[in-house]
Coordinates of C-alpha atoms and ligand atoms in Angstrom, one line a residue:
M1 CA 251.0 4.7 -58.2
Q2 CA 248.7 2.5 -60.2
L3 CA 246.2 0.9 -57.8
V4 CA 245.7 -2.8 -58.5
F5 CA 242.5 -4.9 -58.2
D6 CA 243.8 -8.4 -58.4
G7 CA 242.0 -11.5 -59.6
H8 CA 243.2 -14.1 -57.1
N9 CA 244.6 -14.6 -53.6
D10 CA 244.5 -17.2 -50.9
V11 CA 244.8 -14.9 -47.9
L12 CA 241.6 -16.4 -46.4
L13 CA 243.3 -19.8 -46.4
R14 CA 246.3 -18.4 -44.5
L15 CA 244.1 -16.5 -42.0
W16 CA 241.9 -19.6 -41.5
T17 CA 245.0 -21.9 -41.0
H18 CA 246.5 -19.5 -38.5
A19 CA 243.2 -19.1 -36.7
R20 CA 243.1 -22.8 -36.2
D21 CA 246.4 -22.4 -34.3
G22 CA 244.9 -19.7 -32.1
A23 CA 245.8 -16.6 -34.0
D24 CA 243.4 -13.7 -34.4
P25 CA 242.7 -13.3 -38.1
I26 CA 241.4 -9.7 -37.7
A27 CA 244.6 -8.5 -36.0
E28 CA 246.8 -10.5 -38.4
F29 CA 245.2 -8.8 -41.5
R30 CA 244.6 -5.3 -40.0
D31 CA 247.9 -4.9 -38.2
G32 CA 250.1 -6.9 -40.4
T33 CA 252.4 -10.0 -40.1
S34 CA 255.7 -11.2 -41.4
S35 CA 254.2 -14.4 -42.8
G36 CA 252.6 -14.9 -46.2
H37 CA 252.0 -12.2 -48.8
I38 CA 248.9 -10.0 -48.0
D39 CA 247.8 -8.0 -45.0
A40 CA 246.4 -4.4 -44.9
P41 CA 249.7 -2.6 -44.3
R42 CA 251.6 -4.5 -47.1
A43 CA 248.7 -4.2 -49.5
R44 CA 248.6 -0.4 -48.9
A45 CA 252.3 -0.1 -49.4
G46 CA 252.2 -2.0 -52.7
G47 CA 249.1 -0.3 -54.1
L48 CA 247.2 -3.6 -53.9
A49 CA 243.8 -2.0 -53.4
G50 CA 241.6 -5.1 -53.6
G51 CA 241.0 -8.5 -55.1
L52 CA 239.1 -11.8 -55.4
C53 CA 239.7 -13.6 -52.1
A54 CA 239.3 -17.4 -52.4
I55 CA 237.5 -19.8 -50.1
Y56 CA 239.5 -22.9 -50.8
I57 CA 239.3 -26.3 -49.1
P58 CA 242.8 -27.6 -48.7
S59 CA 243.6 -31.1 -50.0
G60 CA 245.5 -32.9 -47.2
D61 CA 246.7 -35.7 -49.4
L62 CA 248.3 -33.5 -52.1
V63 CA 252.1 -34.1 -52.5
F64 CA 253.8 -32.3 -55.4
A65 CA 255.8 -34.7 -57.6
E66 CA 259.5 -34.1 -57.9
P67 CA 260.6 -33.1 -61.4
D68 CA 262.7 -35.7 -63.3
R69 CA 266.1 -34.8 -64.7
N70 CA 264.4 -33.1 -67.6
G71 CA 262.3 -31.0 -65.3
H72 CA 259.1 -33.0 -66.2
Y73 CA 256.6 -33.9 -63.5
V74 CA 253.1 -35.1 -63.1
T75 CA 251.4 -34.6 -59.7
P76 CA 248.4 -36.9 -59.5
L77 CA 245.1 -35.2 -58.8
A78 CA 244.2 -34.8 -55.2
A79 CA 241.4 -37.1 -54.1
P80 CA 237.8 -35.8 -54.3
L81 CA 236.6 -34.2 -51.1
E82 CA 233.4 -35.0 -49.2
R83 CA 230.9 -32.2 -48.9
W84 CA 231.5 -32.3 -45.2
P85 CA 233.8 -31.1 -43.8
S86 CA 234.2 -28.9 -46.9
L87 CA 231.0 -27.0 -46.1
D88 CA 232.2 -26.4 -42.5
I89 CA 235.5 -25.1 -43.6
A90 CA 233.9 -22.8 -46.3
N91 CA 231.6 -21.4 -43.6
E92 CA 234.6 -20.7 -41.4
M93 CA 236.4 -18.9 -44.1
A94 CA 233.3 -16.9 -45.1
A95 CA 233.0 -16.0 -41.4
I96 CA 236.5 -14.6 -41.4
A97 CA 235.6 -12.5 -44.5
L98 CA 232.5 -11.2 -42.8
R99 CA 234.3 -10.5 -39.5
L100 CA 237.1 -8.5 -41.4
D101 CA 234.3 -6.5 -43.0
R102 CA 232.5 -5.8 -39.7
A103 CA 235.8 -4.8 -38.1
G104 CA 236.6 -2.4 -40.9
A105 CA 239.8 -4.2 -41.7
W106 CA 238.6 -4.7 -45.3
K107 CA 235.4 -4.0 -47.2
L108 CA 233.5 -7.1 -48.5
C109 CA 232.3 -5.8 -51.8
R110 CA 229.1 -6.8 -53.6
S111 CA 229.1 -4.3 -56.5
T112 CA 231.7 -2.4 -58.5
S113 CA 230.6 0.8 -56.8
D114 CA 231.5 -0.9 -53.5
I115 CA 234.9 -1.7 -55.0
R116 CA 235.6 1.8 -56.3
Q117 CA 234.5 3.5 -53.1
S118 CA 236.7 1.4 -50.9
M119 CA 239.6 1.8 -53.2
E120 CA 239.1 5.6 -52.9
K121 CA 239.0 5.3 -49.1
G122 CA 242.1 3.2 -49.0
I123 CA 240.3 0.2 -47.5
F124 CA 241.1 -3.2 -49.1
A125 CA 238.3 -4.1 -51.5
A126 CA 237.6 -7.8 -51.1
V127 CA 235.3 -9.9 -53.2
M128 CA 234.4 -13.3 -51.9
H129 CA 235.4 -16.1 -54.4
M130 CA 235.1 -19.9 -54.1
E131 CA 237.9 -21.9 -55.7
G132 CA 236.3 -25.3 -56.2
C133 CA 232.7 -25.8 -55.1
E134 CA 232.9 -28.9 -52.9
A135 CA 231.0 -26.9 -50.2
I136 CA 228.1 -26.6 -52.6
G137 CA 226.1 -29.8 -53.3
A138 CA 224.6 -30.8 -56.6
D139 CA 221.3 -29.3 -55.5
L140 CA 223.0 -25.9 -55.4
A141 CA 221.1 -24.9 -52.2
A142 CA 224.3 -23.7 -50.5
L143 CA 225.0 -21.4 -53.5
E144 CA 222.0 -19.3 -52.4
T145 CA 223.3 -19.0 -48.8
F146 CA 226.9 -18.2 -49.9
Y147 CA 225.5 -15.6 -52.3
A148 CA 223.7 -14.0 -49.4
M149 CA 227.0 -14.0 -47.5
G150 CA 228.6 -12.1 -50.3
L151 CA 229.9 -14.7 -52.7
R152 CA 230.2 -13.1 -56.2
S153 CA 232.7 -15.3 -58.0
L154 CA 233.4 -19.1 -58.2
G155 CA 235.5 -21.6 -60.0
P156 CA 233.4 -24.8 -60.3
V157 CA 236.5 -27.0 -59.8
W158 CA 240.0 -26.8 -58.4
S159 CA 242.7 -29.3 -59.5
R160 CA 240.7 -32.3 -58.3
N161 CA 237.4 -33.7 -59.5
N162 CA 234.1 -32.9 -58.0
V163 CA 230.4 -33.2 -58.7
F164 CA 230.5 -30.3 -61.1
A165 CA 233.6 -30.8 -63.3
H166 CA 237.1 -32.3 -63.6
G167 CA 240.2 -30.3 -62.7
V168 CA 243.6 -30.2 -64.4
P169 CA 246.6 -31.8 -62.6
F170 CA 249.8 -29.9 -61.7
A171 CA 252.0 -31.3 -64.5
F172 CA 254.7 -30.1 -66.9
P173 CA 254.7 -30.4 -69.8
M174 CA 251.1 -31.3 -70.4
S175 CA 248.0 -30.2 -72.3
P176 CA 245.1 -28.8 -70.4
D177 CA 242.9 -31.5 -72.2
T178 CA 243.2 -34.0 -69.3
G179 CA 239.8 -35.2 -68.5
L180 CA 236.0 -34.8 -68.7
G181 CA 234.2 -31.4 -68.8
L182 CA 231.1 -30.3 -66.9
T183 CA 228.7 -32.8 -65.4
E184 CA 225.0 -32.2 -65.5
A185 CA 225.2 -30.5 -62.1
G186 CA 228.1 -28.4 -63.5
F187 CA 226.0 -27.1 -66.4
E188 CA 223.2 -26.3 -63.9
L189 CA 225.8 -24.5 -61.7
V190 CA 226.8 -22.3 -64.7
R191 CA 223.2 -21.5 -65.6
E192 CA 222.5 -20.6 -61.9
C193 CA 225.6 -18.3 -61.7
N194 CA 224.4 -16.6 -64.9
R195 CA 221.0 -16.1 -63.3
L196 CA 222.3 -14.9 -59.9
G197 CA 225.1 -12.8 -61.3
V198 CA 228.1 -14.8 -59.9
L199 CA 231.3 -14.7 -62.0
I200 CA 232.4 -18.0 -63.4
D201 CA 236.2 -18.6 -63.2
L202 CA 237.9 -21.1 -65.6
A203 CA 241.2 -21.4 -63.8
H204 CA 241.9 -25.1 -62.9
I205 CA 239.2 -26.6 -65.1
T206 CA 240.0 -29.0 -67.9
E207 CA 240.0 -27.9 -71.5
R208 CA 236.7 -29.8 -72.1
G209 CA 235.2 -28.0 -69.1
F210 CA 236.4 -24.7 -70.5
W211 CA 234.5 -25.3 -73.8
D212 CA 231.5 -26.6 -71.9
V213 CA 231.3 -23.3 -70.0
A214 CA 232.0 -21.3 -73.2
K215 CA 229.0 -22.8 -75.0
T216 CA 226.7 -22.4 -71.9
S217 CA 227.5 -19.2 -70.1
D218 CA 226.3 -15.7 -71.1
Q219 CA 229.3 -14.1 -69.3
P220 CA 232.7 -13.1 -70.7
L221 CA 235.1 -16.0 -70.3
V222 CA 237.5 -15.5 -67.4
A223 CA 240.6 -17.3 -66.1
S224 CA 241.4 -15.4 -62.9
H225 CA 245.0 -16.7 -62.4
S226 CA 246.5 -18.5 -65.5
N227 CA 249.2 -17.8 -68.0
A228 CA 250.2 -18.7 -71.6
H229 CA 250.6 -22.4 -72.4
A230 CA 252.6 -21.4 -75.5
L231 CA 255.4 -20.1 -73.1
T232 CA 255.0 -22.4 -70.2
P233 CA 253.3 -25.7 -71.1
V234 CA 251.9 -26.6 -67.7
A235 CA 248.4 -28.1 -67.7
R236 CA 247.1 -25.1 -65.7
N237 CA 248.0 -22.6 -68.4
L238 CA 245.8 -21.6 -71.4
T239 CA 246.4 -22.6 -75.0
D240 CA 246.3 -19.9 -77.7
K241 CA 243.0 -21.4 -78.9
Q242 CA 241.6 -20.8 -75.4
L243 CA 243.0 -17.3 -75.4
D244 CA 241.3 -16.6 -78.7
A245 CA 237.9 -17.7 -77.2
I246 CA 238.5 -15.4 -74.2
R247 CA 239.3 -12.5 -76.6
E248 CA 236.1 -13.2 -78.6
S249 CA 234.0 -13.1 -75.5
R250 CA 235.8 -9.9 -74.3
G251 CA 236.8 -11.8 -71.2
V252 CA 240.0 -11.6 -69.2
V253 CA 243.0 -13.6 -68.1
G254 CA 244.7 -12.6 -64.8
L255 CA 248.5 -13.0 -64.8
N256 CA 249.5 -15.7 -62.2
Y257 CA 252.8 -14.8 -60.4
A258 CA 253.5 -18.5 -59.6
T259 CA 257.0 -19.1 -60.9
A260 CA 256.1 -22.7 -62.0
M261 CA 253.5 -21.2 -64.4
L262 CA 255.9 -18.5 -65.7
R263 CA 259.2 -20.2 -66.4
D264 CA 260.2 -22.0 -69.7
D265 CA 261.3 -25.0 -67.7
G266 CA 258.2 -25.1 -65.5
R267 CA 260.3 -25.1 -62.3
S268 CA 259.2 -23.5 -59.0
D269 CA 261.9 -21.0 -58.1
A270 CA 261.7 -17.8 -56.2
G271 CA 264.8 -16.5 -58.0
T272 CA 262.8 -16.2 -61.2
P273 CA 263.2 -12.7 -62.6
I274 CA 260.3 -10.3 -63.3
E275 CA 261.1 -10.4 -67.0
T276 CA 259.5 -13.8 -67.2
M277 CA 256.2 -12.1 -66.1
L278 CA 256.6 -9.5 -68.8
R279 CA 257.0 -12.2 -71.5
H280 CA 253.6 -13.7 -70.5
V281 CA 251.9 -10.3 -70.4
D282 CA 253.3 -9.5 -73.8
H283 CA 252.1 -12.8 -75.2
L284 CA 248.6 -12.4 -73.6
V285 CA 248.4 -8.8 -75.0
E286 CA 249.5 -9.8 -78.5
R287 CA 247.0 -12.6 -78.6
M288 CA 244.0 -10.9 -76.9
G289 CA 244.6 -7.2 -76.8
I290 CA 245.1 -4.9 -73.8
D291 CA 241.4 -5.1 -72.8
C292 CA 241.6 -8.8 -72.0
V293 CA 244.7 -8.9 -69.7
A294 CA 244.8 -8.3 -66.0
L295 CA 246.5 -9.5 -62.9
G296 CA 245.8 -12.6 -60.8
S297 CA 248.8 -12.8 -58.4
D298 CA 248.0 -16.0 -56.4
F299 CA 249.4 -14.2 -53.4
D300 CA 249.4 -16.5 -50.4
G301 CA 248.9 -19.4 -52.7
A302 CA 252.1 -19.8 -54.7
T303 CA 255.9 -19.4 -54.9
I304 CA 256.3 -16.0 -56.5
P305 CA 259.4 -14.1 -57.7
E306 CA 261.4 -12.8 -54.7
D307 CA 261.9 -9.5 -56.6
I308 CA 258.2 -8.9 -55.7
G309 CA 258.3 -10.8 -52.4
D310 CA 254.8 -10.0 -51.2
A311 CA 252.0 -7.5 -51.7
S312 CA 254.3 -4.6 -50.7
G313 CA 256.4 -5.3 -53.8
N314 CA 253.6 -5.3 -56.2
Q315 CA 254.5 -2.0 -57.8
R316 CA 257.8 -3.5 -59.0
L317 CA 255.9 -5.4 -61.6
I318 CA 254.0 -2.3 -62.6
E319 CA 257.2 -0.4 -62.9
A320 CA 258.7 -3.2 -65.0
L321 CA 255.7 -3.1 -67.3
R322 CA 256.1 0.7 -67.6
G323 CA 259.7 0.2 -68.4
A324 CA 258.7 -2.3 -71.1
G325 CA 256.5 0.4 -72.8
Y326 CA 253.1 0.1 -71.2
G327 CA 251.7 3.6 -70.7
D328 CA 249.3 4.9 -68.1
A329 CA 246.1 4.1 -70.0
D330 CA 247.3 0.5 -70.6
L331 CA 248.4 0.1 -67.1
A332 CA 245.1 1.3 -65.7
K333 CA 243.4 -1.4 -67.7
L334 CA 245.9 -4.1 -66.7
C335 CA 245.9 -3.1 -63.1
R336 CA 242.2 -2.7 -62.4
E337 CA 239.8 -1.4 -65.1
N338 CA 239.6 -4.7 -67.0
W339 CA 238.6 -6.6 -63.8
L340 CA 236.0 -3.9 -63.0
R341 CA 234.5 -4.1 -66.5
I342 CA 234.3 -7.9 -66.2
L343 CA 232.7 -7.9 -62.7
A344 CA 230.2 -5.2 -63.8
S345 CA 229.2 -7.5 -66.7
A346 CA 229.1 -10.8 -64.8
W347 CA 227.1 -9.1 -61.9
G348 CA 224.5 -7.8 -64.3
E349 CA 225.3 -4.1 -63.7
T350 CA 225.8 -3.2 -67.3
G351 CA 223.9 -5.8 -69.2
K352 CA 225.4 -9.2 -69.8
A353 CA 227.4 -10.9 -72.5
A354 CA 229.7 -9.4 -74.9
A355 CA 230.7 -9.7 -78.5
Ligands
ZN401 ZN1 244.4 -21.6 -57.8

């Protein structure tokens, strides 16, 4: 079995939501549940050995637009969030991540040697990620405290605007060039992440924001859970020009399993076959090479193909890739080694910057 280190999941959002209803997040993750996509037993069964686990503040007002008869849709951006209660919610999700670590239900990793050790031990290797930094004010003070809690990766913005950047809407078909780029505070956030050794994730940012980060950051360019715009022209996917820049920086793109980001017609449909995922992997590999492609499932955050179902079905994708001609060396890169190389670089373990 090829163990997978995955670029994006929303399991903390699910555990936090259920905890608000009285559930025990530790028991839910450690012992397993029938809801959502990831818990320790299902992750083990599917060889999902670890991943970037997002702290994400939900947008209560977000209503996905219905596609018209051509399948086209434009969901307006969710409203910007206030710093409070965003900071409270982020603290609560970070606390769940820390409690899972203390309970031994997962390992909260702060280095790639942490990740490799917990993968060897069969303990889920979690890395704390922040998807949209509404909990961090423009003064960046909270970045320091979240770093101390274990934060090692962040996307400045989700698909809504904030003090750091503008996000892309959920829309099909649409270019990712939908708004402004980084603000002054956003540039400062990027520089501070470079200094601290926090990975910067370009999923959800506008194309202008993408280029702003590209010209500012000394890290490889990373989109943790995005696909090829040439195949599925949703605003969230990456144009070939963006893929070329990621290749030049020796960065990485994690394949998003969200069916709306995989299908030609942009529809969200659990009946979508795994072959659509292979087409995106092939395109990403043709454009960037095998060293720049990885996985970013969006487990617990998206409608994924029912042929995979949840984390326990993750190896069905790997087997399909094997059937399509990817050998063990390529699969090791796709499944985990590319992510580990990127994290080692962003975290300053191997000397920064590439190319
Ligand atoms: Zn996302």
